[in-house]
mmCIF file of C-alpha atoms in Angstrom:
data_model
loop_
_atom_site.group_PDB
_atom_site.id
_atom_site.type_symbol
_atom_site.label_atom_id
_atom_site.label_comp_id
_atom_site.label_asym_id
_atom_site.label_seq_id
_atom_site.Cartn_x
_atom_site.Cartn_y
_atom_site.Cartn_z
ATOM 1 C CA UNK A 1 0.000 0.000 0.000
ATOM 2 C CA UNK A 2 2.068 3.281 -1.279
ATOM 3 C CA UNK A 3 -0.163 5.726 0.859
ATOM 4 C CA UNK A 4 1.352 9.056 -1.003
ATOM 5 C CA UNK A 5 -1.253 9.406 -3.837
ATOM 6 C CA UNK A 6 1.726 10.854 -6.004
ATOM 7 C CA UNK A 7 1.748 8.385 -8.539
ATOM 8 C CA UNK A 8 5.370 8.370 -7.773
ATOM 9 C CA UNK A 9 6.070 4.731 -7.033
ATOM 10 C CA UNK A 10 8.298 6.554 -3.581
ATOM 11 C CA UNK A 11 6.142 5.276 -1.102
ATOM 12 C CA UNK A 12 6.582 2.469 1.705
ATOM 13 C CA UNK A 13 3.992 2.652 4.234
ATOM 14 C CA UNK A 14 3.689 3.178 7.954
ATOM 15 C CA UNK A 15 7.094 0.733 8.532
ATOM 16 C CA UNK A 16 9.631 2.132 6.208
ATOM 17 C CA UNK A 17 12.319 0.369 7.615
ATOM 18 C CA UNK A 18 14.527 3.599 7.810
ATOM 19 C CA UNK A 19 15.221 3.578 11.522
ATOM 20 C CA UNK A 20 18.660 2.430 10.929
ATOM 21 C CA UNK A 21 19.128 6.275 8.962
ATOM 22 C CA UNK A 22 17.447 7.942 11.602
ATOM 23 C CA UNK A 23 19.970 6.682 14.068
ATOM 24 C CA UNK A 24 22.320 7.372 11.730
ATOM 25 C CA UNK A 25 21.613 11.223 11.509
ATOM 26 C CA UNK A 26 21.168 11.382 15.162
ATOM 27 C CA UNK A 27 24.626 9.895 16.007
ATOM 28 C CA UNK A 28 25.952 12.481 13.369
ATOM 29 C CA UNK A 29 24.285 15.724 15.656
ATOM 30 C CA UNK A 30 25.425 14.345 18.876
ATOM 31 C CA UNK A 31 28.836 13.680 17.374
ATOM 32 C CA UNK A 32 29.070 17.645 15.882
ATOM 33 C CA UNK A 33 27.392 18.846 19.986
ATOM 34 C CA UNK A 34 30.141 16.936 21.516
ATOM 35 C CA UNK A 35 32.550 18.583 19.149
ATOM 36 C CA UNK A 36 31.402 21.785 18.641
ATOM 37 C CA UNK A 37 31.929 24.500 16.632
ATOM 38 C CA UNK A 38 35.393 25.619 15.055
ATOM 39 C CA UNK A 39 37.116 28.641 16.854
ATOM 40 C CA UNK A 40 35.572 31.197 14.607
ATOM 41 C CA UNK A 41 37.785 33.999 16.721
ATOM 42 C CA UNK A 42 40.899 32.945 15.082
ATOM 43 C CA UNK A 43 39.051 34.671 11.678
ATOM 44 C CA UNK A 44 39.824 33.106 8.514
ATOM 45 C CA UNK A 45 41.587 34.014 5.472
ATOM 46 C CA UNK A 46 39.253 34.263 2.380
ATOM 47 C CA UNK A 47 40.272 35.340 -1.071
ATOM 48 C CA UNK A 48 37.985 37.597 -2.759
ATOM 49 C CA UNK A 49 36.839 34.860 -5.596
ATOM 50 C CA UNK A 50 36.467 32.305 -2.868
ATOM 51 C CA UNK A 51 34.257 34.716 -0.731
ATOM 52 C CA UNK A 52 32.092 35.071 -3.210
ATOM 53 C CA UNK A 53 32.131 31.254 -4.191
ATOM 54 C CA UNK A 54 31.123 30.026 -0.755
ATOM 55 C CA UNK A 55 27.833 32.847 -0.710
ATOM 56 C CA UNK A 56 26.544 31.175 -3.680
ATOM 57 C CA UNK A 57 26.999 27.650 -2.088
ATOM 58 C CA UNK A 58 25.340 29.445 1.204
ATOM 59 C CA UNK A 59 22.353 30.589 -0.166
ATOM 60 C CA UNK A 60 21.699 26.290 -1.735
ATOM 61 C CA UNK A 61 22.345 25.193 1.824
ATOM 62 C CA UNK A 62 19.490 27.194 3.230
ATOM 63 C CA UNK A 63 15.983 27.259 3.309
ATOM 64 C CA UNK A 64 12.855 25.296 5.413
ATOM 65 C CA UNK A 65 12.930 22.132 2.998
ATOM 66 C CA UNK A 66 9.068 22.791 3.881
ATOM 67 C CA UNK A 67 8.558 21.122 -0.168
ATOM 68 C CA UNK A 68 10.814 17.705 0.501
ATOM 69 C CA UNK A 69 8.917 17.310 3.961
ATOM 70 C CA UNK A 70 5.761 17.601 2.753
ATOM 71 C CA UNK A 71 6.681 14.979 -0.072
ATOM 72 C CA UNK A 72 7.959 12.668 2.650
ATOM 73 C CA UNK A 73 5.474 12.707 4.840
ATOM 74 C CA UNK A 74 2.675 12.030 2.060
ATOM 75 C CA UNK A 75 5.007 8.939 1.247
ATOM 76 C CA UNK A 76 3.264 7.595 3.808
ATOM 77 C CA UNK A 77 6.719 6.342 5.903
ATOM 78 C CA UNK A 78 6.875 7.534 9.428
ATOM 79 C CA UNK A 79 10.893 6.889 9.995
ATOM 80 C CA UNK A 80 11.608 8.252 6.890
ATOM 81 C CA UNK A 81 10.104 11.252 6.974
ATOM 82 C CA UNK A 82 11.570 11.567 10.330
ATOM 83 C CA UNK A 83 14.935 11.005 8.640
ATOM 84 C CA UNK A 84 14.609 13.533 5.815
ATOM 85 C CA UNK A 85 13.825 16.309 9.050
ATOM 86 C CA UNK A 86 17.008 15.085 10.283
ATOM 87 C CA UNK A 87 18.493 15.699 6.713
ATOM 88 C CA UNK A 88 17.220 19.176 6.299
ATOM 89 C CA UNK A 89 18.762 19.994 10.096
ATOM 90 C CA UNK A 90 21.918 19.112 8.486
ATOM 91 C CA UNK A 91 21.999 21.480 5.566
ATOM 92 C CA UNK A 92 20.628 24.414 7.727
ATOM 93 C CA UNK A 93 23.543 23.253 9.492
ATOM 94 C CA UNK A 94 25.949 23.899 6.890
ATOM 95 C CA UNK A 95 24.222 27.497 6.091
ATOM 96 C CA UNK A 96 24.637 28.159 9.520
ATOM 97 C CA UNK A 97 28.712 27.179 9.268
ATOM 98 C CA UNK A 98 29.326 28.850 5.989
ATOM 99 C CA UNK A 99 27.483 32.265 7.839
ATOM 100 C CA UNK A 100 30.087 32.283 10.315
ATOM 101 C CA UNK A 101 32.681 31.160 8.225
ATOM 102 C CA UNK A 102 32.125 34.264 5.913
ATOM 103 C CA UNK A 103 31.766 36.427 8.800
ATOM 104 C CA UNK A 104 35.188 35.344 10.129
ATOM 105 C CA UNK A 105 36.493 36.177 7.153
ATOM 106 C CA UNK A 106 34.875 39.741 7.214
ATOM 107 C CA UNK A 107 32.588 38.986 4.434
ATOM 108 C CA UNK A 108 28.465 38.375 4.598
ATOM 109 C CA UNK A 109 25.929 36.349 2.863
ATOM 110 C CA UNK A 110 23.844 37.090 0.073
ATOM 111 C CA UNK A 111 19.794 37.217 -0.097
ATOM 112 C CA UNK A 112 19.393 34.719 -3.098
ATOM 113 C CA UNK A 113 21.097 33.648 -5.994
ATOM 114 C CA UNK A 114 19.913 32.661 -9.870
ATOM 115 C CA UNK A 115 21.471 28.835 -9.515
ATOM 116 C CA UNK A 116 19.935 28.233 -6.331
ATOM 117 C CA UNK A 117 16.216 29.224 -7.182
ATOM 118 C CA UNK A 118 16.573 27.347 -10.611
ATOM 119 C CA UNK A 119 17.527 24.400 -8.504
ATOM 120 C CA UNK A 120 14.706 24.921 -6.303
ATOM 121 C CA UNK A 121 12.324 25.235 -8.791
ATOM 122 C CA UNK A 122 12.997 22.352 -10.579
ATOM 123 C CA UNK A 123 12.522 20.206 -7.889
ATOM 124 C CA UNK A 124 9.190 21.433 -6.888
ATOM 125 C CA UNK A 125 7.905 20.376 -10.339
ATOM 126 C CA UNK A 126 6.746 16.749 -9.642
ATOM 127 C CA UNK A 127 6.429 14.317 -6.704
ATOM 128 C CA UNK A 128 9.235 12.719 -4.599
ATOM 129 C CA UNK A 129 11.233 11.198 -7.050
ATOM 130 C CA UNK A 130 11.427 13.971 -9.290
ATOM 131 C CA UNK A 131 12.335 16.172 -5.964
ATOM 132 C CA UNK A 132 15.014 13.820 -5.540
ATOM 133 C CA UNK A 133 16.934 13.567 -8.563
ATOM 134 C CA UNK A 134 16.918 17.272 -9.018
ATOM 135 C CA UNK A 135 18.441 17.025 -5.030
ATOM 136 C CA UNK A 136 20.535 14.727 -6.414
ATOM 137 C CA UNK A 137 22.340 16.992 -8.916
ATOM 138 C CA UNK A 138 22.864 19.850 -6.088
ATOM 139 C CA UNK A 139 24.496 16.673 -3.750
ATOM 140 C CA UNK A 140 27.188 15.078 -6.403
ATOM 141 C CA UNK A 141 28.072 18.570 -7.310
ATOM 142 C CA UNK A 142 28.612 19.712 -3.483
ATOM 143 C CA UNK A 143 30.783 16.327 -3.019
ATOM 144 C CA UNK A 144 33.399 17.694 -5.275
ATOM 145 C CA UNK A 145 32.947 21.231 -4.831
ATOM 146 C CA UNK A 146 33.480 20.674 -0.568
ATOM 147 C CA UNK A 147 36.708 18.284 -1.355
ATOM 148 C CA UNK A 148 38.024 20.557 -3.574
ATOM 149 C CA UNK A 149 37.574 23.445 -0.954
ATOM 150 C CA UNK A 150 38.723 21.055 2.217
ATOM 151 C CA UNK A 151 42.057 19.752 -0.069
ATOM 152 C CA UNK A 152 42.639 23.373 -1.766
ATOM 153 C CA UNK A 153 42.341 26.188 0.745
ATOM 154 C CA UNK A 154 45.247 27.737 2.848
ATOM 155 C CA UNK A 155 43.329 28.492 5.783
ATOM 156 C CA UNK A 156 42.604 25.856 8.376
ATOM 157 C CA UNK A 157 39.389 27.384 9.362
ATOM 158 C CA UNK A 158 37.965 27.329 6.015
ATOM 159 C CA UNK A 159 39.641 23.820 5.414
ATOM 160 C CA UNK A 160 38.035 22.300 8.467
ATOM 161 C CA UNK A 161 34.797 24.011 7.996
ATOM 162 C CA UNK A 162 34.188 22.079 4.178
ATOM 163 C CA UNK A 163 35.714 19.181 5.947
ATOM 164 C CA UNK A 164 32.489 18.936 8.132
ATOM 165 C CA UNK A 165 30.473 19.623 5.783
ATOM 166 C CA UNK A 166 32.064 17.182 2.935
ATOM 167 C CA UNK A 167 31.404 14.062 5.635
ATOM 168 C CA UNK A 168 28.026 15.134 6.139
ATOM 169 C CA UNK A 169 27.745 15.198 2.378
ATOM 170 C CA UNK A 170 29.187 11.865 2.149
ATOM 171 C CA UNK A 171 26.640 10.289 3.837
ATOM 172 C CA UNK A 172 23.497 12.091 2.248
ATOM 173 C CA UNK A 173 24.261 10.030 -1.115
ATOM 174 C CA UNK A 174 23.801 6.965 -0.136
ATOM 175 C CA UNK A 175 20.477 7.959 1.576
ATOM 176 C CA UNK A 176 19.071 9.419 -1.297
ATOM 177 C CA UNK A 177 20.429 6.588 -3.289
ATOM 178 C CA UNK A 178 18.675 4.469 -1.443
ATOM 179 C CA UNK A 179 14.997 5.993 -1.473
ATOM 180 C CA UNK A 180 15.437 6.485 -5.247
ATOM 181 C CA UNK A 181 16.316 3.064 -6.030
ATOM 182 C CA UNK A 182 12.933 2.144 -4.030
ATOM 183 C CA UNK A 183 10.612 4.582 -5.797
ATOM 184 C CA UNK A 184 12.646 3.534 -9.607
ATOM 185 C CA UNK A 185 11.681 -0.187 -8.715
ATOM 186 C CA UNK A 186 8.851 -0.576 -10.095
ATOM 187 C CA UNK A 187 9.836 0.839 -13.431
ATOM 188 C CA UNK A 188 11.182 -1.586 -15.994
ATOM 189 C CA UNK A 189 14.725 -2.422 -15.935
ATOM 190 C CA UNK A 190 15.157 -0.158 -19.044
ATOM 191 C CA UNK A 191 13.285 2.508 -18.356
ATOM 192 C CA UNK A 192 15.340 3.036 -14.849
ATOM 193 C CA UNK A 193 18.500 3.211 -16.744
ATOM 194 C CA UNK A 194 16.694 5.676 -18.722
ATOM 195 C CA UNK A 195 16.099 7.364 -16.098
ATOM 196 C CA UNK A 196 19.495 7.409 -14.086
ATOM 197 C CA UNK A 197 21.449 8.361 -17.755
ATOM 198 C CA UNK A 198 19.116 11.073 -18.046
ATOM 199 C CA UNK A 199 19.878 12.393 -14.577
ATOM 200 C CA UNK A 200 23.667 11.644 -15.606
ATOM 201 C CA UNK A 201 23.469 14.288 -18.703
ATOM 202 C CA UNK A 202 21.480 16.606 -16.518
ATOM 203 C CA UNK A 203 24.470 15.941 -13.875
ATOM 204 C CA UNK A 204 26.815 16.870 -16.587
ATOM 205 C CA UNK A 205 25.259 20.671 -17.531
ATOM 206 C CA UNK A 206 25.016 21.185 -14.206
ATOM 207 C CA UNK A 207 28.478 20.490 -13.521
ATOM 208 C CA UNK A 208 29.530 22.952 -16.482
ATOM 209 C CA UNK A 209 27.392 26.056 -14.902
ATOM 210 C CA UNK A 210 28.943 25.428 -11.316
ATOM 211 C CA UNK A 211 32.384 25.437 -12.719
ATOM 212 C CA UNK A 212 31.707 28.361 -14.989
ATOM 213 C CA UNK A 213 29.991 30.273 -12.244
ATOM 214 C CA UNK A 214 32.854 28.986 -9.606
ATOM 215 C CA UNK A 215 36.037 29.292 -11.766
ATOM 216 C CA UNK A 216 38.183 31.465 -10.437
ATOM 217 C CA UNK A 217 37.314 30.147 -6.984
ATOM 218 C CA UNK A 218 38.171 26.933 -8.468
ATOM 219 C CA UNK A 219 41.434 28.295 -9.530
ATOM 220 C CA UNK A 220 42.430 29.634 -6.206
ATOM 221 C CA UNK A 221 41.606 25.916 -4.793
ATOM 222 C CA UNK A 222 44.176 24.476 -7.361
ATOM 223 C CA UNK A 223 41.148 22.751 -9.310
ATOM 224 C CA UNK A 224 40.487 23.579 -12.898
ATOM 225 C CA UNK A 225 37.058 24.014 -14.320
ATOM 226 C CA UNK A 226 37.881 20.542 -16.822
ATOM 227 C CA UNK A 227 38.675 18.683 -13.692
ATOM 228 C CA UNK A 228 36.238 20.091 -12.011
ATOM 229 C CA UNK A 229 33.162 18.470 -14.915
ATOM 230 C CA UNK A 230 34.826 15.574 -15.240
ATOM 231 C CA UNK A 231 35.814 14.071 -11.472
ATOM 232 C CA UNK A 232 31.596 15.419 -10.864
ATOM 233 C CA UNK A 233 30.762 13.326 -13.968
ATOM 234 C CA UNK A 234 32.868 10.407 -13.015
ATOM 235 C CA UNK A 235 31.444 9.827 -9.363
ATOM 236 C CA UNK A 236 27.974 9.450 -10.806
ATOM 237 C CA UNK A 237 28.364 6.068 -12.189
ATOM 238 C CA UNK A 238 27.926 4.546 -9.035
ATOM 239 C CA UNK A 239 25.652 6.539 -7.966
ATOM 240 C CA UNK A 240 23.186 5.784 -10.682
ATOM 241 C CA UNK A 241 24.111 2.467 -10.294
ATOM 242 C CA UNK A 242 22.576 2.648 -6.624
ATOM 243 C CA UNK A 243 19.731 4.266 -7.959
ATOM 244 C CA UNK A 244 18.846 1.156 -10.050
ATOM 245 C CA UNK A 245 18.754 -0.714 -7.305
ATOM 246 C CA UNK A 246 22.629 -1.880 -6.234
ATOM 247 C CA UNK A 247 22.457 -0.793 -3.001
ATOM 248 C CA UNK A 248 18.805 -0.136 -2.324
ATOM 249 C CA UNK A 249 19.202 -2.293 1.086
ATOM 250 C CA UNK A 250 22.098 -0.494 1.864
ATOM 251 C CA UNK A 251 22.193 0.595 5.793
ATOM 252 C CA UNK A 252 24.151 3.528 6.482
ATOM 253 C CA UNK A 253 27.809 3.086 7.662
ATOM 254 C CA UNK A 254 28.670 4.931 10.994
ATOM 255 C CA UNK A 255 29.329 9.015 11.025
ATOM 256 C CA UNK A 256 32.541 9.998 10.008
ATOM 257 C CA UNK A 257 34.477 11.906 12.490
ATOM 258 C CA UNK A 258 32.955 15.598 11.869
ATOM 259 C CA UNK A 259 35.247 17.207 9.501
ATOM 260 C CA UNK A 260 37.309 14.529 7.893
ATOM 261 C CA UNK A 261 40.634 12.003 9.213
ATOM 262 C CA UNK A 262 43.146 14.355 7.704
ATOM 263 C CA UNK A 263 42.693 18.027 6.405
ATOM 264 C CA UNK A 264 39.036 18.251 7.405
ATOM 265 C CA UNK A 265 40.367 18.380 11.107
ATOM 266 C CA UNK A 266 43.193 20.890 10.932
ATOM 267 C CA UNK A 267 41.914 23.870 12.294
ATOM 268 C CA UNK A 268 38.680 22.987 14.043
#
């Protein structure tokens, strides 16, 4: 019994079986309380391209997610949707770090930015699954972006900052992964690969307009823009090979120390 009334194939029922994802995103926010946050009064050292990089990836990070709740909770799952609240904690999580991180660095945050309501708008379109993929695009992008930012900047405050935020990232894949290879499931084996090499190609253009729009960041972070489109592009494969159902039982694996085991630390 799907319960949603979407028409989106996303739904489990009352026992979703994602309890194992809750406790997974509650070990994750006790782990970053027992840690805390990263001395912000040492102030951090922010070129001007990278300042203006990292308001652009502010603005995505925010928001209410009021949209992707009310999807879940129509799926019908109860730990699920209790999962994706936990989810959306840990992006306003990351708006709230990159805030402080600019303001360390003497720099603000913007009101709203072109990429970020195109992304938004996109996934408001359709029902769960469509929310999802278009999610999707914004979360392989942010793995590479977050590395490149953790591996490429000269400030430890900045580098442990994406570090926390990259191991967070890290685990949202997999959880998305997972809920999209349920709701693609009952689609032919075809028309899911469809599917998942469509998202691939949409992957792709994204990927060009981030490094377009982030280049000379990108530059200061010792990344070029090629690089850039084609370790994004790369990465997918698995991914859409989750999506089609490789690793739909997947449970998550335990939280990563907050911030990373090597550079992600430094400075935090």
């Amino acid at each position: 019994m799907r319960g949603d009334g979407s028409g989106d194939g996303c739904g489990d029922g009352p026992d979703d079986g994602y309890g194992d994802w809750v406790r997974d995103f509650e070990a994750a926010r006790e782990l970053r309380a027992a840690l805390g946050d990263p001395d912000w009064e040492r102030g951090a050292r922010l070129p001007a391209e990278l300042v203006r990089s990292l308001q652009k990836f502010q603005v995505g990070e925010d928001g209410d997610g009021s949209a992707l709740i009310g999807k879940a909770d129509r799926a019908g799952g109860a730990t699920y949707s209790a999962a994706v609240r936990l989810f959306i904690a840990e992006e306003q999580n990351h708006a709230r770090l990159l805030a402080l991180l600019l303001a360390a660095g003497g720099a603000g945050t913007l009101s709203g930015h072109w990429s970020d309501a195109a992304f938004v708008r996109l996934r408001r379109l359709l029902g769960l699954r469509v929310e999802l993929l278009v999610l999707m695009l914004a979360e392989v992008v942010a793995l590479r972006y977050y590395r490149a930012v953790r591996d490429g900047a000269a400030d430890p405050l900045v580098s442990g900052v994406a570090g926390r935020i990259l191991a967070d990232e890290e685990r949202h894949v997999p959880f998305h992964c997972r809920r999209l290879a349920e709701g693609l499931a009952p689609l032919p084996r075809a028309a899911r690969r469809a599917v998942t090499g469509g998202w691939r190609v949409l992957l792709l253009g994204a990927a060009v307009v981030v490094a377009a729009d982030h280049g000379p960041a990108l530059r200061t972070l010792g990344v070029s823009r090629r690089a850039f489109v084609r370790d994004t592009v790369r990465s997918s494969a698995a991914m859409a090979g989750a999506m089609t159902g490789g690793m739909a039982g997947a449970a998550p694996a335990a939280p990563a120390a907050v911030g990373g085991p090597v550079r992600g630390s430094a400075g935090v």
